[in-house]
Short mmCIF file of C-alpha atoms in Angstrom, two decimals:
data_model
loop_
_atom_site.label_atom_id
_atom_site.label_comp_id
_atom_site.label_asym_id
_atom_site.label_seq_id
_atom_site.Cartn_x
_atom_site.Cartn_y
_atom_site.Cartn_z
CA UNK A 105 75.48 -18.13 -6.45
CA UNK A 106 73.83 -21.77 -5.77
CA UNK A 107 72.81 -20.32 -2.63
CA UNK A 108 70.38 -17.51 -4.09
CA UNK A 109 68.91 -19.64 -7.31
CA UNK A 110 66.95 -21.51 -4.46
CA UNK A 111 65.50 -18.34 -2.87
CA UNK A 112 64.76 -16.64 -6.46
CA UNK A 113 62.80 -19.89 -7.46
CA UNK A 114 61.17 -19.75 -3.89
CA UNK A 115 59.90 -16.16 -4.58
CA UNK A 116 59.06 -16.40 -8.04
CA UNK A 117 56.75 -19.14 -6.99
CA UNK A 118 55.44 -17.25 -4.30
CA UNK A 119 54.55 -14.29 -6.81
CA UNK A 120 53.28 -16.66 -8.95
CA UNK A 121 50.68 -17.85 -6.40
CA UNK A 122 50.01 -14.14 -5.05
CA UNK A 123 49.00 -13.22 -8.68
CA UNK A 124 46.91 -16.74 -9.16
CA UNK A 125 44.86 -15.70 -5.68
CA UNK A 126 44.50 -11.94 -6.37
CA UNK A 127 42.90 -13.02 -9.78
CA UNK A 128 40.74 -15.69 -8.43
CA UNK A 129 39.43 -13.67 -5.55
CA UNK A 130 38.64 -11.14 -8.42
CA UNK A 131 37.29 -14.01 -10.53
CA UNK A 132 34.47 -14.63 -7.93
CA UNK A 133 33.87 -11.12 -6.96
CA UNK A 134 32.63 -10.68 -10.50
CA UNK A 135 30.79 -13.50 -10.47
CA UNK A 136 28.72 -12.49 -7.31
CA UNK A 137 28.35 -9.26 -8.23
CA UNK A 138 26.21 -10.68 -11.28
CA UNK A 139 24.79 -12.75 -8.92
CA UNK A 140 23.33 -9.98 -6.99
CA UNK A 141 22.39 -8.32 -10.27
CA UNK A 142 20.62 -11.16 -11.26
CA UNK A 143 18.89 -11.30 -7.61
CA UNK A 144 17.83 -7.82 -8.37
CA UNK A 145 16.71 -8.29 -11.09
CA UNK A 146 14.28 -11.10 -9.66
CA UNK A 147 13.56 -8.70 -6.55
CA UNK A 148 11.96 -6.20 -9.06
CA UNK A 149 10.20 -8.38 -11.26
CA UNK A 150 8.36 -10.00 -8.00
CA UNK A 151 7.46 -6.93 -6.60
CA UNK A 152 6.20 -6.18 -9.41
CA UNK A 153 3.92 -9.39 -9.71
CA UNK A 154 3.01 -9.34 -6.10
CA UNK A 155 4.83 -12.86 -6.46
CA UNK A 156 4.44 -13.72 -2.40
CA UNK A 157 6.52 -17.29 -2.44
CA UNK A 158 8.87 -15.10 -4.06
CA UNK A 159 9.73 -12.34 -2.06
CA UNK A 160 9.63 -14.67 1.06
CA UNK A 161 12.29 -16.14 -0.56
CA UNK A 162 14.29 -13.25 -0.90
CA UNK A 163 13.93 -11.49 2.34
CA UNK A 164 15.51 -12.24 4.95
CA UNK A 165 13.57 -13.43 8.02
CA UNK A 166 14.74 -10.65 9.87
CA UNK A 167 14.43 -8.32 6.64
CA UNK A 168 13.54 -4.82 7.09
CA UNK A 169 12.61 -2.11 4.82
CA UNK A 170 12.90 1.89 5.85
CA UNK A 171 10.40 3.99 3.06
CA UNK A 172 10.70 7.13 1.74
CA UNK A 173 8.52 8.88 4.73
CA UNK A 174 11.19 7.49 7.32
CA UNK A 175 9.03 4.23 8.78
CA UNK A 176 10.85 1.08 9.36
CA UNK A 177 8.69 -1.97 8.01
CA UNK A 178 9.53 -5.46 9.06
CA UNK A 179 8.94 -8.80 6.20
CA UNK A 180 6.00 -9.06 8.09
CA UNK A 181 4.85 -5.69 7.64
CA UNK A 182 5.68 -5.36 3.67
CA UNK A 183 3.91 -8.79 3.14
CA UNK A 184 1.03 -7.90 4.29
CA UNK A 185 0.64 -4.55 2.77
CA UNK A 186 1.01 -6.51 -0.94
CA UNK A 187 -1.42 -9.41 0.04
CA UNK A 188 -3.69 -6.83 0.92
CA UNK A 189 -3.59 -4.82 -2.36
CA UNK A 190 -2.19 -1.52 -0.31
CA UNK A 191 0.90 -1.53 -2.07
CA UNK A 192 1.32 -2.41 -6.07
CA UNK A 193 3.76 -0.86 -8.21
CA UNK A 194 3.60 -0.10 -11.90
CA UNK A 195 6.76 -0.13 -12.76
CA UNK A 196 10.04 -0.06 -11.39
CA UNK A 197 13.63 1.18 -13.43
CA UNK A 198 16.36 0.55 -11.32
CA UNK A 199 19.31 0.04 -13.98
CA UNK A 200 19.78 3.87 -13.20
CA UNK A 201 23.32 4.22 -12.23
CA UNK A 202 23.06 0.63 -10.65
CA UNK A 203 26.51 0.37 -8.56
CA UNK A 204 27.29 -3.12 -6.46
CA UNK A 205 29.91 -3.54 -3.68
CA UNK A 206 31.08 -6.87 -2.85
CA UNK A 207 31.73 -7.27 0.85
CA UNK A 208 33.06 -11.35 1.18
CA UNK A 209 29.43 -12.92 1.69
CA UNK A 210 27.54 -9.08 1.53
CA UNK A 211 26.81 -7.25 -1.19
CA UNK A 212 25.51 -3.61 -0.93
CA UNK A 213 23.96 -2.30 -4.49
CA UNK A 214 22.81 1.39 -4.49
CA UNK A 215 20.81 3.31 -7.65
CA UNK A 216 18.99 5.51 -8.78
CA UNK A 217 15.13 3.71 -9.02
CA UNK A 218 12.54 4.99 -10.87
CA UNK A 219 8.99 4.23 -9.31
CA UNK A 220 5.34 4.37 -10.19
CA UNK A 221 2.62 2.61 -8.67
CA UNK A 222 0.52 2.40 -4.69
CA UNK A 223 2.26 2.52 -1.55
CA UNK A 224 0.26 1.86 1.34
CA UNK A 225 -2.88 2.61 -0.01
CA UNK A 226 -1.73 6.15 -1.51
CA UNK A 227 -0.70 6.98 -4.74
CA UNK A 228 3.31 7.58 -5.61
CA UNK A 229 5.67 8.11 -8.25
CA UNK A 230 9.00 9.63 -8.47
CA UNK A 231 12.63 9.25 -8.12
CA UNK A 232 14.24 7.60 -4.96
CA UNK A 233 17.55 6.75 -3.77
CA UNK A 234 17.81 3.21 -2.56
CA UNK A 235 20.37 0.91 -1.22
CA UNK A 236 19.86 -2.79 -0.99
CA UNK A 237 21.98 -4.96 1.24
CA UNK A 238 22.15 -8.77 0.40
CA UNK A 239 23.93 -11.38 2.36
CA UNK A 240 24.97 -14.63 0.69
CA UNK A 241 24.11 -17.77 2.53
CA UNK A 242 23.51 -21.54 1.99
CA UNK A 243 20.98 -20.76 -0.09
CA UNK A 244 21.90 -18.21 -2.34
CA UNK A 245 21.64 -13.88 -1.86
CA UNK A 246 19.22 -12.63 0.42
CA UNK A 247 18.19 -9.20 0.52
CA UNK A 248 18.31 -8.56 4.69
CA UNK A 249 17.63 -4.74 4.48
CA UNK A 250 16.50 -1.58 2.11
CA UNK A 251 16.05 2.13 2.24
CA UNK A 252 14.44 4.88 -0.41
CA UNK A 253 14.97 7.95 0.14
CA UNK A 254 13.02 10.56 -2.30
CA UNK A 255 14.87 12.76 -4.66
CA UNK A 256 13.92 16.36 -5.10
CA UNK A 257 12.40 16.92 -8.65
CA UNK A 258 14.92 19.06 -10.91
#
């Protein structure tokens, strides 16, 4: 009997720090995954401003964006076509069936996104599909790559 009140405090310990890590590690994916709300959040509201400093901020440098029609747009590319005035959006609702995925340091959030406004010089508004994936480095989340994909009208 002296012999097995060791190993029962041994594994109560141990399932004792199991539960501590298993609630920690859930601790912090909560937390990032209001992070990356929060980043989204900031995403729309500076695309929404045209806020440049911003958006370079949140892109990745090697950020890329794949539109509705299928073309693959670089940071580069997208900056350009807001300093220029070809692309300005109205509005943007993407709290429709907003659903984030934590990944360790990646986060992938997909919706439903609402969207009214210029894109590349042409007039748009519908319902898209998107799917956002951010990466979380030294400084903070960074979106590194997106993707709409238009939804029939019902």
């Amino acid at each position: 009997m002296k012999r097995i009140i060791p190993y029962i405090v041994i594994n109560i310990a141990l399932a004792s720090f199991a539960f501590g890590q298993s609630k920690t590690q859930k601790e912090s994916a909560d937390s990032n995954e209001q992070e990356v709300r929060q980043a989204i959040e900031k995403y729309r509201a500076a695309l929404l401003r045209r806020d440049i400093p911003m958006l370079e901020q949140i892109w990745a440098d090697d950020y890329f964006f794949v539109n509705a029609a299928g073309e693959m747009l670089t940071k580069a590319q997208r900056l350009a076509n807001l300093k220029s005035g070809a692309t300005t959006l109205e509005s943007i609702n993407e709290e429709e069936e907003l659903k984030v995925r934590i990944h360790q340091n990646t986060a992938v959030a997909t919706s439903r996104v609402t969207i009214k406004g210029q894109y590349s010089g042409q007039q748009t508004s519908g319902q898209y599909r998107s799917i956002h994936i951010w990466i979380k480095g030294p400084t903070g989340w960074q979106l590194v790559a997106n993707q709409l994909t238009a939804l029939a009208a019902k």
